[in-house]
Structures are given as C-alpha cells and as structure tokens.
C-alpha cells in the first residue's frame, strides 16, 4: 500500500517542524509548499538528509506549485503571517484572510478529499474562511488550537502538582484567543477533578486561577520571549497528534476548532469544542453541558469569534 501523502501549506517555522515530525514518525510522504521559492525545497532536502541517521522511510519534497499537493490525504495549513510582539491575533485578520482564499482554492482544485487542519491565526475565523473558500465538507476542515491550549494547561498543572503530565487531562473550550475557557471542572489528575484537588489541599484556588490565566496567555508568553516570532514546536506537535488520529482512525477525543451545526447552541460556526477524530474526520462534536459560569465565559468567547467572522465578511463580500 502506498504511503499516505501529507501536504504542508506554509514552510515556515511551524511548517518545517511539522515536516520533521511527520518524517520522524513515518506518518507518510511530505510535500512542503510555500510562495517563497527555495524555502520549501531547502527544508525538504535538509530533512531528507537527516533520514539516513534517523532511519526513517519517508519522501520529502518542496514546491511552489499547488499541482504537487494533488491527492494529499492530509493538508496542514500554516501559510500566513505570524504574530509579532504587541500584535494581537486579530490584527492578522486582513492579511491572513487573503492567504486563506488562495490556499482554499489550491486545496479545492488539487486535494479535495484531504483532511485539512488549519493553524493560521486568528484561528477560529481563518478555519471558517478556509472551509468557505475550499468548499470541502465541514467535517474534513478543522482548526488546531484546543490541543495546544490544553497541552499548555496540562503542562502547567503537571508542574504545579509535581506529577507526570501523562496523568493530567485537561481541555480548553471556546475561541483561540484571550477569551478561551480552560475547563477546570472537566480537567483531572488521575481522574480526580481539579476542584476536588483544591478541596484536598493539593493547590489553592488562587494558584489554579493563575494557571488558568497563564494558559489563556500561553501564546503571548512565548511571543514575548522569542520577540521575533511565535511558538512552533508545541503547535506543530499538536497538529501532528490530530493528523495521526485521522490517518490511523484512532477515534481520539481532542478539543479542536470544529464546525458546530446545532451543538452548543451554535449554527454554522467554528469554535473550540471537544471532538472525536477518526477516519471520517470530525466524527462527533461532544456536546457537554456547561455550568452557568462556563456558559457565560463560552458565550463571551463565541461573541469574540463571531466579531472576527463578521469582520471577514466585511473585508471579503464573497463570504457574506
Ligand atoms: N501561500 C503559501 N505560503 C504562504 C503564503 C501564501 N499565500 N503567504 C505566506 N506564506 C508562507 C510564508 O512564506 C512563510 O514561510 O507562510 C509561512 C509562514 O511561516 P512563518 O512566518 O515562519 O510562521 P509560523 O511561525 O510557521 O506560523 C504560521 O501559524 O500559529 C500561527 O500565528 C501563526 O498564522 C501564523 C501561522
């Protein structure tokens, strides 16, 4: 059986890391696409030359021609401009919306059967626009944010409790922005919910509140440290986890920016929710019940995403 084909649209910091991870994990053959001629070819060759030492069997290639992504099983989109210090994800809207149009059309014309994972920010609005521009079924177009935000939350919790991060489950709901909703009630250490751990004296409510806020600011914290770009190791790893769930039909329960069609009371909107990812893409949106307080935070986050989507419609009337 032929190896799966993985197309990476955008060969920058995240794109290059995605290619390296996909090769090391032998997820399939990788095609790196970028508009900056030389970058995708150079990164593909560099990674291919790591193959003999690492011992992986995966073909690497770089291109500036969409025809080369033909027949891709998975497409991961990082094309666009990343955040600079002081720039919010939302400032990126106008620039990256135009990028989504060209990428969406490239996918529509060359890889219409792919499972498409969008990483470009502002995430919830960009994945919505990408689905609109590509015309692919909504269950095959998904945004990567919740896995990353949850991983950050899990990392901070594991440090606080001094336990293995493998035993910390957590998830984050809502838009991938300052209004995201790290779910305290549904996050656990070895199955014990966080509020119980506060009662048990493992941590204090104040410390937990600080961790929730640090999770919300997780992207900005890295931007502030790097100064010349945004995070790329953890974002790439998160998208690879989602791609693996699809390619291996793992039925993983992962929080993603998914198309809601009635779930959570939303109609025709992408926002971060728990999902099941398997061979049919987003196979299910897990429609959990929210407490009054969670619902209020979620509504605020949804309103922020809706504002971005409305702004997209204002910029490009074909989306209205
Ligand atoms: N088509 C294809 N590639 C494009 C296009 C386009 N229209 N426009 C820009 N690119 C490419 C750039 O040439 C660059 O190589 O996208 C790549 C982006 O890479 P980086 O600038 O290194 O950004 P990165 O850190 O990888 O982040 C990409 O993910 O997390 C988000 O906010 C982040 O939106 C940003 C994206």
CSV table of C-alpha atoms and ligand atoms in Angstrom, one decimal:
chain,number,residue,atom,x,y,z
A,1,UNK,CA,0.0,0.0,0.0
A,2,UNK,CA,1.3,3.4,-0.9
A,3,UNK,CA,2.3,5.7,2.0
A,4,UNK,CA,-0.1,8.5,2.9
A,5,UNK,CA,0.6,11.9,1.4
A,6,UNK,CA,0.9,14.9,3.7
A,7,UNK,CA,0.9,18.4,2.2
A,8,UNK,CA,2.1,21.3,4.4
A,9,UNK,CA,1.0,24.7,3.1
A,10,UNK,CA,3.5,27.1,4.6
A,11,UNK,CA,7.1,26.1,5.1
A,12,UNK,CA,8.0,28.5,7.8
A,13,UNK,CA,8.8,27.7,11.5
A,14,UNK,CA,5.7,25.5,12.1
A,15,UNK,CA,5.7,24.0,8.6
A,16,UNK,CA,9.3,22.9,8.9
A,17,UNK,CA,8.7,21.4,12.3
A,18,UNK,CA,5.7,19.6,11.0
A,19,UNK,CA,7.7,18.1,8.2
A,20,UNK,CA,10.4,17.0,10.6
A,21,UNK,CA,7.9,15.4,13.0
A,22,UNK,CA,5.9,13.7,10.2
A,23,UNK,CA,9.2,12.2,8.8
A,24,UNK,CA,10.5,11.0,12.2
A,25,UNK,CA,7.1,9.4,12.9
A,26,UNK,CA,6.9,7.9,9.4
A,27,UNK,CA,3.4,9.3,9.0
A,28,UNK,CA,3.7,9.5,5.3
A,29,UNK,CA,5.5,11.2,2.4
A,30,UNK,CA,5.7,15.0,2.9
A,31,UNK,CA,5.2,17.8,0.3
A,32,UNK,CA,6.2,21.3,1.6
A,33,UNK,CA,4.5,24.2,-0.3
A,34,UNK,CA,5.3,27.9,0.1
A,35,UNK,CA,5.2,31.0,-2.0
A,36,UNK,CA,8.8,31.8,-1.0
A,37,UNK,CA,10.7,29.8,-3.7
A,38,UNK,CA,13.7,27.9,-2.3
A,39,UNK,CA,12.4,27.6,1.3
A,40,UNK,CA,10.2,24.5,0.9
A,41,UNK,CA,12.8,22.9,-1.4
A,42,UNK,CA,15.6,23.7,1.0
A,43,UNK,CA,13.8,22.5,4.1
A,44,UNK,CA,12.6,19.3,2.4
A,45,UNK,CA,16.2,18.5,1.3
A,46,UNK,CA,17.6,19.2,4.8
A,47,UNK,CA,15.1,16.9,6.4
A,48,UNK,CA,15.6,14.2,3.8
A,49,UNK,CA,19.3,14.3,4.6
A,50,UNK,CA,18.5,13.6,8.2
A,51,UNK,CA,16.8,10.3,7.1
A,52,UNK,CA,19.9,8.1,6.9
A,53,UNK,CA,21.0,8.9,10.5
A,54,UNK,CA,17.5,8.8,11.9
A,55,UNK,CA,16.5,5.8,9.8
A,56,UNK,CA,13.0,6.9,8.5
A,57,UNK,CA,11.4,6.0,5.2
A,58,UNK,CA,9.5,9.0,4.1
A,59,UNK,CA,10.0,11.0,0.9
A,60,UNK,CA,10.4,14.8,1.3
A,61,UNK,CA,9.8,17.4,-1.4
A,62,UNK,CA,9.4,21.1,-1.7
A,63,UNK,CA,7.3,23.1,-4.2
A,64,UNK,CA,5.7,26.4,-5.1
A,65,UNK,CA,3.2,24.7,-7.4
A,66,UNK,CA,-0.2,23.6,-6.0
A,67,UNK,CA,-0.3,20.8,-8.6
A,68,UNK,CA,2.2,18.9,-6.4
A,69,UNK,CA,-0.2,18.5,-3.5
A,70,UNK,CA,-2.5,16.5,-5.7
A,71,UNK,CA,-4.1,13.6,-3.9
A,72,UNK,CA,-2.9,14.6,-0.5
A,73,UNK,CA,-4.6,12.7,2.4
A,74,UNK,CA,-3.8,15.4,5.0
A,75,UNK,CA,-3.2,19.1,4.4
A,76,UNK,CA,-1.9,21.2,7.3
A,77,UNK,CA,-2.1,25.0,6.7
A,78,UNK,CA,0.3,27.4,8.4
A,79,UNK,CA,0.6,29.8,5.5
A,80,UNK,CA,0.3,33.5,6.5
A,81,UNK,CA,2.0,36.0,8.8
A,82,UNK,CA,2.6,35.1,12.4
A,83,UNK,CA,2.1,37.5,15.3
A,84,UNK,CA,4.9,40.0,16.2
A,85,UNK,CA,5.2,41.3,19.8
A,86,UNK,CA,2.4,43.7,20.6
A,87,UNK,CA,0.3,42.4,17.7
A,88,UNK,CA,-2.9,40.6,18.6
A,89,UNK,CA,-4.0,37.5,16.7
A,90,UNK,CA,-6.9,39.7,15.5
A,91,UNK,CA,-4.5,42.2,13.9
A,92,UNK,CA,-3.6,39.5,11.5
A,93,UNK,CA,-7.1,39.1,10.1
A,94,UNK,CA,-6.9,41.1,6.9
A,95,UNK,CA,-3.5,39.8,5.7
A,96,UNK,CA,-4.3,36.1,6.5
A,97,UNK,CA,-7.8,36.2,5.1
A,98,UNK,CA,-6.3,36.8,1.6
A,99,UNK,CA,-3.9,33.9,2.2
A,100,UNK,CA,-6.8,31.6,3.1
A,101,UNK,CA,-8.5,32.4,-0.2
A,102,UNK,CA,-5.6,31.3,-2.3
A,103,UNK,CA,-4.9,28.3,-0.1
A,104,UNK,CA,-8.5,27.3,0.0
A,105,UNK,CA,-8.7,27.4,-3.8
A,106,UNK,CA,-5.5,25.5,-4.1
A,107,UNK,CA,-6.8,22.7,-1.9
A,108,UNK,CA,-10.2,22.7,-3.6
A,109,UNK,CA,-8.6,22.2,-7.0
A,110,UNK,CA,-5.9,19.7,-6.1
A,111,UNK,CA,-6.7,17.8,-2.9
A,112,UNK,CA,-10.5,17.9,-2.4
A,113,UNK,CA,-10.5,14.6,-0.4
A,114,UNK,CA,-8.0,15.6,2.2
A,115,UNK,CA,-8.4,16.1,5.9
A,116,UNK,CA,-7.5,19.8,6.4
A,117,UNK,CA,-6.0,21.1,9.6
A,118,UNK,CA,-5.7,24.9,9.8
A,119,UNK,CA,-3.2,26.5,12.2
A,120,UNK,CA,-3.1,30.1,10.8
A,121,UNK,CA,-4.3,32.8,13.2
A,122,UNK,CA,-6.7,34.2,14.1
A,123,UNK,CA,-7.6,30.6,14.1
A,124,UNK,CA,-11.4,30.3,14.5
A,125,UNK,CA,-12.1,32.9,11.8
A,126,UNK,CA,-9.3,31.5,9.5
A,127,UNK,CA,-10.5,27.9,9.6
A,128,UNK,CA,-14.1,29.1,8.9
A,129,UNK,CA,-12.9,31.1,5.9
A,130,UNK,CA,-10.7,28.2,4.7
A,131,UNK,CA,-13.7,25.9,4.7
A,132,UNK,CA,-15.8,28.5,2.8
A,133,UNK,CA,-13.1,29.2,0.2
A,134,UNK,CA,-12.2,25.5,-0.3
A,135,UNK,CA,-15.8,24.2,-0.3
A,136,UNK,CA,-14.7,21.0,1.4
A,137,UNK,CA,-17.2,19.2,3.8
A,138,UNK,CA,-17.1,20.8,7.2
A,139,UNK,CA,-16.2,17.5,8.9
A,140,UNK,CA,-13.0,17.5,6.9
A,141,UNK,CA,-11.8,21.0,7.8
A,142,UNK,CA,-10.7,21.7,11.3
A,143,UNK,CA,-8.7,24.1,13.3
A,144,UNK,CA,-5.8,23.3,15.6
A,145,UNK,CA,-6.0,25.3,18.9
A,146,UNK,CA,-7.6,23.3,21.6
A,147,UNK,CA,-5.0,20.5,21.6
A,148,UNK,CA,-2.2,23.2,22.0
A,149,UNK,CA,-4.1,25.2,24.6
A,150,UNK,CA,-4.9,22.0,26.6
A,151,UNK,CA,-1.3,20.9,26.3
A,152,UNK,CA,-0.2,24.2,27.8
A,153,UNK,CA,-2.8,23.8,30.6
A,154,UNK,CA,-1.7,20.2,31.3
A,155,UNK,CA,2.0,21.2,31.4
A,156,UNK,CA,1.3,24.0,34.0
A,157,UNK,CA,-0.9,21.7,36.0
A,158,UNK,CA,1.7,18.8,36.0
A,159,UNK,CA,4.4,21.3,37.2
A,160,UNK,CA,2.1,22.6,40.0
A,161,UNK,CA,1.2,19.1,41.2
A,162,UNK,CA,4.6,17.6,40.5
A,163,UNK,CA,3.1,14.6,38.7
A,164,UNK,CA,3.5,13.2,35.2
A,165,UNK,CA,1.8,15.2,32.5
A,166,UNK,CA,0.5,11.9,31.2
A,167,UNK,CA,-1.8,11.7,34.2
A,168,UNK,CA,-3.2,15.2,33.7
A,169,UNK,CA,-6.1,15.5,31.4
A,170,UNK,CA,-7.5,18.9,30.6
A,171,UNK,CA,-9.4,20.7,27.9
A,172,UNK,CA,-10.0,24.2,26.8
A,173,UNK,CA,-13.2,25.4,25.1
A,174,UNK,CA,-14.1,28.5,23.0
A,175,UNK,CA,-12.1,30.6,20.7
A,176,UNK,CA,-8.2,30.5,20.5
A,177,UNK,CA,-7.8,34.0,22.0
A,178,UNK,CA,-7.8,35.8,25.2
A,179,UNK,CA,-11.4,34.7,25.9
A,180,UNK,CA,-10.7,30.9,25.7
A,181,UNK,CA,-12.3,28.9,28.5
A,182,UNK,CA,-9.9,26.4,30.2
A,183,UNK,CA,-12.4,23.9,31.8
A,184,UNK,CA,-11.5,23.4,35.4
A,185,UNK,CA,-14.4,21.1,36.2
A,186,UNK,CA,-13.6,18.7,33.4
A,187,UNK,CA,-9.8,18.7,34.0
A,188,UNK,CA,-8.3,15.9,36.1
A,189,UNK,CA,-5.2,14.5,37.7
A,190,UNK,CA,-5.5,10.7,37.6
A,191,UNK,CA,-9.3,11.1,37.1
A,192,UNK,CA,-9.7,13.5,40.1
A,193,UNK,CA,-11.3,16.7,39.0
A,194,UNK,CA,-9.3,20.0,39.8
A,195,UNK,CA,-11.9,21.4,42.2
A,196,UNK,CA,-11.5,18.2,44.3
A,197,UNK,CA,-7.8,18.7,44.4
A,198,UNK,CA,-8.3,22.2,45.7
A,199,UNK,CA,-10.5,20.7,48.5
A,200,UNK,CA,-7.8,18.1,49.2
A,201,UNK,CA,-5.3,20.9,49.7
A,202,UNK,CA,-3.1,19.9,46.7
A,203,UNK,CA,-3.3,23.5,45.4
A,204,UNK,CA,-5.2,26.7,46.2
A,205,UNK,CA,-8.0,28.4,44.2
A,206,UNK,CA,-5.7,31.4,43.7
A,207,UNK,CA,-2.9,29.2,42.2
A,208,UNK,CA,-5.4,27.4,40.0
A,209,UNK,CA,-6.8,30.8,38.8
A,210,UNK,CA,-3.3,31.9,37.9
A,211,UNK,CA,-2.7,28.7,35.9
A,212,UNK,CA,-5.9,29.3,34.0
A,213,UNK,CA,-4.8,32.8,33.2
A,214,UNK,CA,-1.3,31.7,32.2
A,215,UNK,CA,-3.0,29.2,29.8
A,216,UNK,CA,-5.1,32.0,28.2
A,217,UNK,CA,-1.9,34.0,27.8
A,218,UNK,CA,0.2,31.0,26.7
A,219,UNK,CA,0.8,32.1,23.1
A,220,UNK,CA,1.6,35.7,24.1
A,221,UNK,CA,4.1,34.5,26.7
A,222,UNK,CA,6.1,32.7,24.0
A,223,UNK,CA,5.8,35.7,21.6
A,224,UNK,CA,7.1,37.9,24.4
A,225,UNK,CA,10.2,35.7,25.0
A,226,UNK,CA,11.0,34.9,21.3
A,227,UNK,CA,10.5,38.5,20.2
A,228,UNK,CA,10.8,37.6,16.5
A,229,UNK,CA,8.0,35.1,16.1
A,230,UNK,CA,5.5,32.9,17.7
A,231,UNK,CA,5.5,29.3,19.1
A,232,UNK,CA,6.2,26.4,16.8
A,233,UNK,CA,7.3,23.2,18.5
A,234,UNK,CA,4.1,22.7,20.5
A,235,UNK,CA,1.8,23.9,17.7
A,236,UNK,CA,3.3,21.5,15.3
A,237,UNK,CA,3.2,18.6,17.7
A,238,UNK,CA,-0.5,19.3,18.4
A,239,UNK,CA,-1.4,19.2,14.7
A,240,UNK,CA,0.6,16.0,14.2
A,241,UNK,CA,-1.5,14.4,17.0
A,242,UNK,CA,-4.6,15.4,15.1
A,243,UNK,CA,-3.3,14.2,11.8
A,244,UNK,CA,-2.3,10.8,13.4
A,245,UNK,CA,-5.8,10.4,14.8
A,246,UNK,CA,-7.2,10.8,11.3
A,247,UNK,CA,-4.7,8.7,9.4
A,248,UNK,CA,-4.8,5.8,12.0
A,249,UNK,CA,-8.6,6.1,12.7
A,250,UNK,CA,-7.8,6.4,16.4
A,251,UNK,CA,-11.2,8.0,17.4
A,252,UNK,CA,-9.2,10.3,19.7
A,253,UNK,CA,-11.2,12.7,21.8
A,254,UNK,CA,-9.5,16.0,21.2
A,255,UNK,CA,-10.6,19.7,21.6
A,256,UNK,CA,-10.5,21.4,18.2
A,257,UNK,CA,-12.0,24.3,16.4
A,258,UNK,CA,-14.8,22.4,14.8
A,259,UNK,CA,-17.9,23.3,12.8
A,260,UNK,CA,-20.9,23.4,15.1
A,261,UNK,CA,-24.3,22.7,13.5
A,262,UNK,CA,-26.6,23.0,16.4
A,263,UNK,CA,-24.1,21.7,19.0
A,264,UNK,CA,-23.6,24.1,21.9
A,265,UNK,CA,-26.5,26.1,20.5
A,266,UNK,CA,-24.3,27.3,17.6
A,267,UNK,CA,-25.3,27.3,13.9
A,268,UNK,CA,-22.7,27.3,11.2
A,269,UNK,CA,-19.8,28.4,13.3
A,270,UNK,CA,-16.3,27.2,14.1
A,271,UNK,CA,-15.2,27.3,17.7
A,272,UNK,CA,-13.2,25.2,20.1
A,273,UNK,CA,-15.2,22.2,21.3
A,274,UNK,CA,-14.4,18.6,22.3
A,275,UNK,CA,-14.5,16.3,19.2
A,276,UNK,CA,-13.8,12.7,18.1
A,277,UNK,CA,-11.3,12.5,15.3
A,278,UNK,CA,-11.2,9.3,13.2
A,279,UNK,CA,-11.1,8.2,9.6
A,280,UNK,CA,-14.2,10.3,8.8
A,281,UNK,CA,-12.5,13.5,10.1
A,282,UNK,CA,-14.5,15.1,12.8
A,283,UNK,CA,-16.8,12.2,13.6
A,284,UNK,CA,-18.5,13.9,16.5
A,285,UNK,CA,-18.8,17.1,18.4
A,286,UNK,CA,-19.0,16.2,22.1
A,287,UNK,CA,-21.9,18.4,23.3
A,288,UNK,CA,-21.1,18.6,27.0
A,289,UNK,CA,-23.3,20.5,29.4
A,290,UNK,CA,-21.8,23.7,30.7
A,291,UNK,CA,-22.4,25.3,34.1
A,292,UNK,CA,-23.9,28.8,34.2
A,293,UNK,CA,-20.5,30.4,34.8
A,294,UNK,CA,-18.8,28.3,32.0
A,295,UNK,CA,-21.7,29.1,29.6
A,296,UNK,CA,-21.2,32.8,30.3
A,297,UNK,CA,-17.5,32.6,29.5
A,298,UNK,CA,-18.1,30.4,26.5
A,299,UNK,CA,-20.7,32.9,25.2
A,300,UNK,CA,-18.2,35.8,25.5
A,301,UNK,CA,-15.6,33.8,23.6
A,302,UNK,CA,-18.2,32.9,20.9
A,303,UNK,CA,-19.1,36.6,20.6
A,304,UNK,CA,-15.4,37.4,20.1
A,305,UNK,CA,-15.1,34.8,17.3
A,306,UNK,CA,-18.4,36.0,15.7
A,307,UNK,CA,-16.9,39.5,15.6
A,308,UNK,CA,-13.9,38.3,13.7
A,309,UNK,CA,-16.1,36.3,11.3
A,310,UNK,CA,-18.3,39.4,10.7
A,311,UNK,CA,-15.1,41.4,10.0
A,312,UNK,CA,-14.0,38.8,7.5
A,313,UNK,CA,-17.4,39.2,5.7
A,314,UNK,CA,-16.9,42.9,5.7
A,315,UNK,CA,-13.4,42.6,4.1
A,316,UNK,CA,-14.5,39.9,1.5
A,317,UNK,CA,-18.1,40.2,0.4
A,318,UNK,CA,-18.0,36.8,-1.3
A,319,UNK,CA,-18.0,35.3,2.2
A,320,UNK,CA,-21.2,37.1,3.3
B,1,LIG,N1,0.8,30.8,0.4
B,1,LIG,C1,1.7,29.9,0.9
B,1,LIG,N2,2.5,30.2,1.9
B,1,LIG,C2,2.5,31.5,2.3
B,1,LIG,C3,1.6,32.5,1.8
B,1,LIG,C4,0.7,32.0,0.8
B,1,LIG,N3,-0.2,32.9,0.3
B,1,LIG,N4,1.8,33.6,2.5
B,1,LIG,C5,2.8,33.4,3.3
B,1,LIG,N5,3.2,32.1,3.2
B,1,LIG,C6,4.3,31.5,4.0
B,1,LIG,C7,5.5,32.3,4.3
B,1,LIG,O1,6.3,32.5,3.1
B,1,LIG,C8,6.1,31.6,5.4
B,1,LIG,O2,7.1,30.7,5.0
B,1,LIG,O3,3.8,31.1,5.3
B,1,LIG,C9,5.0,30.8,6.1
B,1,LIG,C10,4.7,31.2,7.5
B,1,LIG,O4,5.8,30.8,8.2
B,1,LIG,P1,6.3,31.7,9.5
B,1,LIG,O5,6.3,33.1,9.1
B,1,LIG,O6,7.5,31.0,10.0
B,1,LIG,O7,5.1,31.5,10.6
B,1,LIG,P2,4.9,30.3,11.6
B,1,LIG,O8,5.6,30.6,12.9
B,1,LIG,O9,5.1,29.0,10.9
B,1,LIG,O10,3.3,30.4,11.9
B,1,LIG,C11,2.3,30.3,10.9
B,1,LIG,O11,0.6,29.8,12.4
B,1,LIG,O12,0.4,29.9,14.7
B,1,LIG,C12,0.1,30.5,13.5
B,1,LIG,O13,0.0,32.8,14.1
B,1,LIG,C13,0.7,31.8,13.4
B,1,LIG,O14,-0.5,32.5,11.5
B,1,LIG,C14,0.7,32.0,11.9
B,1,LIG,C15,1.0,30.6,11.4
